[in-house]
Amino acid sequence: MLTLLSAMYLVVRTASAQAEPIRVLVTGAAGQIAYSLLYSIAKGDVFGKDQPIILVLLDITPMLPVLDGVVMELQDCALPLLREVIPTDKVEVGFKDLDAAILVGSMPRKEGMERKDLLKANVAIFKTQGEALEKYAKKTVKVLVVGNPANTNCLIASKSAPSIPKENFSCLTRLDHNRARSQVAMRVGVPSDSVKNVTIWGNHSSTQYPDVHHAIVTRNGKEIAAFDAVNDESWLKGDFISTVQQRGAAVIKARKLSSAMSAAKAICDHMRDIWFGTPDGEWVSMGIYSSGNSYGVPDDLMYSFPVKIKNKSWKVVDGLSINDFSRGKMDATAAELVEERDTALTFLSA
Ligand code: NAX
């Protein structure tokens, strides 16, 4: 028996020793989200405990000295899966042969900056990075856009990389999803994993619609509808929604910095689910290409939907009933995205 176990152990060890490293890019790598994120990726929380990783860290030239410090710290973690760390300010290095790209870096809003100017600056960044994906990355690369405005940046990146399937691009609304899940769990008094199938519809902005009409709470071993478990419709249709929508601003007000630890955790959740799939019977929220959806959302947007993931491919959860309350909120966030897209496209073609 012991010999058999030892042989199995050897097989597993040999298999893991032979696994080819994957190349993972994080942009904005000298920033605060990346600082919380890189350790989790490098120790195997996202791509698996047997998957060696080459981490490519891209930031702008003035941040290279800071990036050096991040590289030193990653080396000092002595993580066995981390085979190489490549800091760079060059897209031709950063986007080469990528298996996964996590695009965190973007132009932040500066004092006095108009929304339009911010969008223009970000269109320029995500056009360049999309073109670099097109030119240098693997066609199978999975791209997650985090930098705001995440949905529209993601759309611009995907339009600038026409030979990579649109389905390979997604943007982060998992933080909003996790916030919604946690708010319901705290209200009912259960752990967060006892709440499933919340949905974030639309834009990662204050127009997003956190929807719990189909969410389920497990309490005392029994599954019940979230609306019944919470038993307070006016909270669910009022303060719950505004709390989730405004949570980012509330964190900034309290911390004087935007969400970083929770954003990093959400990025890990999102990418891990792309890599390994969602648990049976559960869905998650992510911003994906809207064309062909069954919910009447306009085509050609990156819009957050409920999705299930299998074999590294997502599928929108179809057939959920949508009442008038939900319809209004889903349309409002779609209208914001349409306007944002149309403005962004004028910059893209300029
Ligand atoms: P930081 O300002 O701490 O870091 C951003 C980093 O990006 C900086 O090091 C900067 O030099 C770098 N950068 C700027 N332009 C770049 C470019 N062209 N190429 C490579 N790197 C570039 O911001 P942080 O708190 O880390 O937030 C990063 C982004 O995430 C922001 O746009 C933020 O709004 C967005 N967020 C998105 C969330 C989401 O759910 N989608 C939630 C968290 C976060 O607010």
XYZ file of C-alpha atoms and ligand atoms in Angstrom:
395
model
C 0.000 0.000 0.000
C 2.789 2.327 1.031
C 4.670 1.554 -2.178
C 1.571 2.315 -4.253
C 1.092 5.647 -2.467
C 4.759 6.529 -2.942
C 4.496 5.703 -6.646
C 1.378 7.894 -6.993
C 3.148 10.707 -5.168
C 6.066 10.412 -7.569
C 3.762 10.510 -10.603
C 2.040 13.664 -9.306
C 5.395 15.290 -8.482
C 6.849 14.419 -11.852
C 3.755 15.739 -13.638
C 3.934 19.024 -11.777
C 7.679 19.300 -12.297
C 7.107 18.911 -16.030
C 4.261 21.422 -16.395
C 5.243 24.226 -18.717
C 5.117 27.650 -17.077
C 2.339 29.951 -18.243
C 2.982 33.612 -18.963
C 0.786 35.997 -16.992
C 0.851 39.761 -17.455
C -0.252 42.255 -14.827
C -0.297 45.908 -15.917
C -0.293 48.740 -13.403
C 2.074 46.411 -11.589
C 3.589 49.143 -9.419
C 0.148 50.212 -8.180
C -1.790 49.344 -5.053
C -4.130 46.669 -6.448
C -1.185 44.841 -7.994
C 0.615 44.931 -4.651
C -2.241 42.906 -3.121
C -2.688 40.733 -6.202
C 0.760 39.511 -7.220
C 1.416 37.368 -4.172
C -1.833 35.412 -4.622
C -1.100 34.774 -8.306
C 2.516 33.820 -7.658
C 1.637 31.313 -4.944
C -0.878 29.430 -7.053
C -4.246 30.718 -5.835
C -5.432 31.550 -9.338
C -3.932 29.161 -11.884
C -3.476 26.173 -9.615
C -1.016 24.843 -7.094
C 0.900 22.825 -9.723
C 1.136 25.500 -12.376
C 4.506 27.265 -12.700
C 4.231 30.910 -13.670
C 6.259 33.545 -15.447
C 4.997 36.880 -14.163
C 5.333 39.837 -16.495
C 4.928 43.203 -14.808
C 4.162 46.228 -16.966
C 4.034 49.813 -15.797
C 4.955 53.216 -17.197
C 8.619 54.282 -17.354
C 8.619 56.587 -14.272
C 7.374 53.655 -12.175
C 10.226 51.281 -13.100
C 12.197 51.989 -9.879
C 9.092 51.125 -7.833
C 8.610 48.008 -9.925
C 12.148 46.936 -9.010
C 11.075 46.931 -5.372
C 8.046 44.774 -6.202
C 10.296 42.316 -8.062
C 12.650 42.106 -5.064
C 9.748 41.376 -2.752
C 8.402 38.669 -5.053
C 11.859 37.075 -5.131
C 12.038 37.327 -1.335
C 8.758 35.405 -1.030
C 10.699 32.338 -2.298
C 7.655 30.947 -4.078
C 8.386 27.663 -5.880
C 5.832 28.203 -8.675
C 7.300 31.549 -9.630
C 9.844 30.722 -12.338
C 10.611 34.236 -13.554
C 9.572 37.836 -12.992
C 9.931 40.265 -15.876
C 9.473 43.965 -15.121
C 9.068 46.167 -18.191
C 7.713 49.409 -19.630
C 7.629 48.009 -23.184
C 4.495 46.466 -24.677
C 6.490 44.233 -27.032
C 8.035 42.577 -23.966
C 4.924 42.786 -21.791
C 2.456 41.185 -24.202
C 4.689 38.494 -25.695
C 3.274 34.922 -25.768
C 0.741 35.603 -23.030
C -1.617 32.993 -21.627
C -3.393 35.512 -19.384
C -3.427 39.295 -19.231
C -4.763 41.207 -16.245
C -4.984 44.850 -17.294
C -5.108 46.870 -14.086
C -3.207 50.014 -15.063
C -5.157 52.930 -16.458
C -5.187 56.710 -16.388
C -6.645 57.879 -13.073
C -8.955 60.881 -12.899
C -6.962 63.962 -11.953
C -8.403 67.059 -10.330
C -10.301 69.211 -12.799
C -10.196 66.505 -15.479
C -13.362 66.177 -17.572
C -14.916 62.718 -17.943
C -14.411 62.958 -21.686
C -10.686 63.685 -21.336
C -10.301 60.753 -18.980
C -12.051 58.494 -21.476
C -9.852 59.802 -24.281
C -6.666 59.035 -22.336
C -7.883 55.535 -21.545
C -8.967 54.806 -25.106
C -5.372 55.600 -26.140
C -3.969 53.196 -23.495
C -6.346 50.316 -24.250
C -6.008 50.748 -28.010
C -2.229 50.389 -27.672
C -2.577 47.399 -25.367
C -5.209 45.761 -27.597
C -2.917 46.158 -30.590
C -0.077 44.658 -28.565
C -2.289 41.681 -27.674
C -3.074 41.260 -31.353
C 0.570 41.377 -32.329
C 2.369 39.534 -29.530
C 0.025 37.430 -27.347
C -1.224 33.883 -27.913
C -4.616 33.807 -29.670
C -5.929 31.805 -26.716
C -5.003 34.539 -24.206
C -7.632 35.328 -21.570
C -7.840 39.058 -20.973
C -9.335 40.598 -17.848
C -9.704 44.389 -17.784
C -9.818 46.036 -14.366
C -8.665 49.621 -15.010
C -11.581 52.038 -15.182
C -13.802 52.674 -17.023
C -13.366 48.892 -17.120
C -16.242 47.945 -19.449
C -15.410 50.440 -22.162
C -11.648 49.943 -21.836
C -12.284 46.233 -22.348
C -14.369 46.904 -25.456
C -11.635 49.116 -26.915
C -8.955 46.509 -26.199
C -11.007 43.759 -27.855
C -11.774 45.908 -30.914
C -8.047 46.579 -31.243
C -7.278 42.853 -31.220
C -9.630 41.539 -33.940
C -7.930 38.135 -34.315
C -8.478 37.243 -30.642
C -12.040 35.991 -30.014
C -14.278 38.551 -28.273
C -15.174 35.799 -25.796
C -11.585 35.888 -24.478
C -12.144 39.394 -23.123
C -13.950 40.191 -19.900
C -13.999 43.021 -17.391
C -14.202 42.954 -13.634
C -17.582 43.252 -11.916
C -16.734 40.472 -9.487
C -15.913 42.975 -6.759
C -19.460 44.322 -7.058
C -20.743 40.736 -7.096
C -18.810 39.926 -3.920
C -20.024 43.115 -2.263
C -23.650 42.202 -3.047
C -23.168 38.670 -1.767
C -21.602 39.884 1.428
C -24.258 42.526 2.104
C -27.007 39.906 1.875
C -25.012 37.433 3.996
C -24.458 40.005 6.747
C -28.116 41.013 6.686
C -29.304 37.398 7.056
C -26.498 36.392 9.428
C -24.942 33.590 7.368
C -21.412 33.136 5.947
C -20.933 34.690 2.505
C -20.703 31.298 0.804
C -24.255 30.575 1.984
C -25.449 33.191 -0.519
C -25.269 32.320 -4.208
C -26.429 33.530 -7.595
C -26.537 37.260 -7.044
C -26.149 39.127 -10.337
C -24.502 42.385 -11.298
C -25.984 43.759 -14.506
C -24.312 46.378 -16.650
C -21.551 48.838 -16.028
C -18.943 48.814 -13.245
C -20.128 52.263 -12.167
C -22.809 53.691 -9.918
C -25.481 52.739 -12.502
C -24.739 49.016 -12.090
C -27.726 46.937 -10.995
C -27.083 44.435 -8.193
C -29.987 41.987 -8.484
C -30.955 39.341 -5.949
C -34.276 38.235 -7.468
C -32.766 34.835 -8.286
C -30.279 34.625 -5.432
C -30.475 31.770 -2.951
C -29.562 31.724 0.730
C -28.742 28.512 2.586
C -29.842 28.740 6.204
C -29.961 25.828 8.629
C -29.270 23.466 5.738
C -32.247 24.736 3.689
C -32.139 26.711 0.470
C -34.486 29.708 0.369
C -34.966 32.640 -1.968
C -32.903 35.646 -0.884
C -36.028 37.833 -0.885
C -37.652 35.477 1.649
C -34.510 35.125 3.760
C -33.988 38.883 3.965
C -37.715 39.533 4.333
C -37.358 43.256 3.761
C -38.255 44.203 0.205
C -37.772 47.924 0.707
C -34.149 47.345 1.859
C -33.455 45.028 -1.069
C -34.884 47.520 -3.560
C -33.373 50.554 -1.846
C -30.400 50.738 0.525
C -28.982 47.381 -0.548
C -28.682 48.536 -4.153
C -27.272 51.970 -3.331
C -24.801 50.492 -0.811
C -23.349 48.174 -3.455
C -23.390 50.904 -6.114
C -21.646 53.402 -3.826
C -19.321 51.005 -2.023
C -16.208 52.055 -3.927
C -16.791 55.702 -3.010
C -17.437 54.751 0.640
C -14.107 52.888 0.809
C -12.271 55.874 -0.696
C -13.923 58.208 1.828
C -12.869 56.023 4.753
C -9.436 54.863 3.593
C -8.454 57.869 1.483
C -7.470 55.244 -1.076
C -9.578 53.126 -3.392
C -10.356 49.439 -2.811
C -7.256 47.313 -3.257
C -7.382 44.175 -1.075
C -10.980 43.398 -2.078
C -10.276 44.283 -5.721
C -7.311 41.900 -5.776
C -9.425 39.141 -4.213
C -12.135 39.699 -6.838
C -9.576 39.551 -9.665
C -8.352 36.210 -8.304
C -11.933 34.884 -8.044
C -12.684 35.996 -11.607
C -9.563 34.546 -13.241
C -9.659 31.325 -11.193
C -13.252 30.745 -12.359
C -12.196 31.304 -15.980
C -9.384 28.777 -15.536
C -11.219 26.123 -13.530
C -14.935 26.852 -14.080
C -17.766 27.850 -11.771
C -19.121 25.383 -9.199
C -22.148 23.304 -10.255
C -25.407 25.200 -9.912
C -23.711 28.557 -9.353
C -23.149 31.596 -11.473
C -20.929 34.635 -11.183
C -21.027 38.102 -12.716
C -18.617 39.408 -15.292
C -18.553 42.011 -18.019
C -18.637 40.253 -21.382
C -19.423 40.996 -25.009
C -23.158 41.602 -25.237
C -23.884 40.788 -28.899
C -26.442 38.008 -29.246
C -27.639 38.108 -25.619
C -31.192 37.072 -24.768
C -31.924 39.890 -22.287
C -32.533 42.722 -24.748
C -29.247 44.419 -23.878
C -27.897 46.370 -26.877
C -25.208 44.636 -28.947
C -21.542 45.578 -29.014
C -21.082 46.473 -25.339
C -19.081 44.915 -22.548
C -22.006 44.434 -20.150
C -22.045 42.475 -16.912
C -24.214 39.345 -17.034
C -24.695 36.223 -14.923
C -22.401 33.564 -16.403
C -21.449 29.960 -15.866
C -17.982 28.872 -16.962
C -16.766 25.480 -18.170
C -13.626 24.511 -20.098
C -12.458 28.130 -20.000
C -15.605 29.327 -21.843
C -18.450 31.326 -20.366
C -22.130 31.020 -21.131
C -24.717 33.593 -20.106
C -27.356 32.152 -17.771
C -30.444 32.544 -19.926
C -34.129 32.483 -19.042
C -34.086 34.407 -15.746
C -37.382 36.256 -15.306
C -36.969 40.035 -15.407
C -39.647 42.208 -13.795
C -40.323 45.875 -14.592
C -38.169 47.052 -11.684
C -35.171 45.095 -12.969
C -35.852 46.025 -16.590
C -35.659 49.742 -15.821
C -32.358 49.370 -13.988
C -30.826 47.084 -16.634
C -31.788 49.571 -19.353
C -30.414 52.572 -17.448
C -26.978 51.026 -17.013
C -27.022 49.890 -20.664
C -27.816 53.466 -21.773
C -24.781 54.724 -19.870
C -22.588 52.119 -21.555
C -23.937 52.958 -25.013
C -23.101 56.615 -24.486
C -19.639 55.781 -23.135
C -18.962 53.440 -26.063
C -20.105 55.942 -28.675
C -17.845 58.644 -27.223
C -14.933 56.195 -26.972
C -15.396 55.099 -30.589
C -15.041 58.685 -31.792
C -11.620 58.751 -30.100
C -10.716 55.333 -31.486
C -11.318 56.377 -35.067
C -9.773 59.866 -34.643
P -2.867 52.850 -8.696
O -2.886 54.277 -9.118
O -2.363 52.493 -7.357
O -2.017 52.011 -9.763
C -2.209 52.136 -11.139
C -0.899 51.807 -11.811
O -1.137 51.780 -13.214
C 0.186 52.848 -11.557
O 1.376 52.221 -11.120
C 0.365 53.508 -12.919
O 1.672 53.968 -13.144
C -0.018 52.341 -13.830
N -0.312 52.727 -15.203
C -0.899 53.854 -15.669
N -0.953 53.839 -16.996
C -0.395 52.685 -17.399
C -0.135 52.100 -18.669
N -0.468 52.729 -19.801
N 0.468 50.891 -18.721
C 0.825 50.259 -17.596
N 0.621 50.761 -16.360
C 0.022 51.959 -16.268
O -4.349 52.341 -8.930
P -5.065 51.024 -8.360
O -5.696 51.355 -7.061
O -4.115 49.895 -8.419
O -6.265 50.856 -9.399
C -6.025 50.510 -10.728
C -7.294 50.631 -11.552
O -8.287 49.722 -11.098
C -7.944 52.011 -11.524
O -8.321 52.369 -12.840
C -9.184 51.774 -10.680
O -10.206 52.716 -10.962
C -9.548 50.387 -11.100
N -10.476 49.627 -10.258
C -11.392 48.851 -10.872
C -12.243 48.024 -10.166
C -13.218 47.157 -10.863
O -13.990 46.507 -10.179
N -13.256 47.080 -12.181
C -12.244 47.999 -8.684
C -10.975 48.516 -8.102
C -10.381 49.708 -8.807
O -11.037 50.870 -8.401
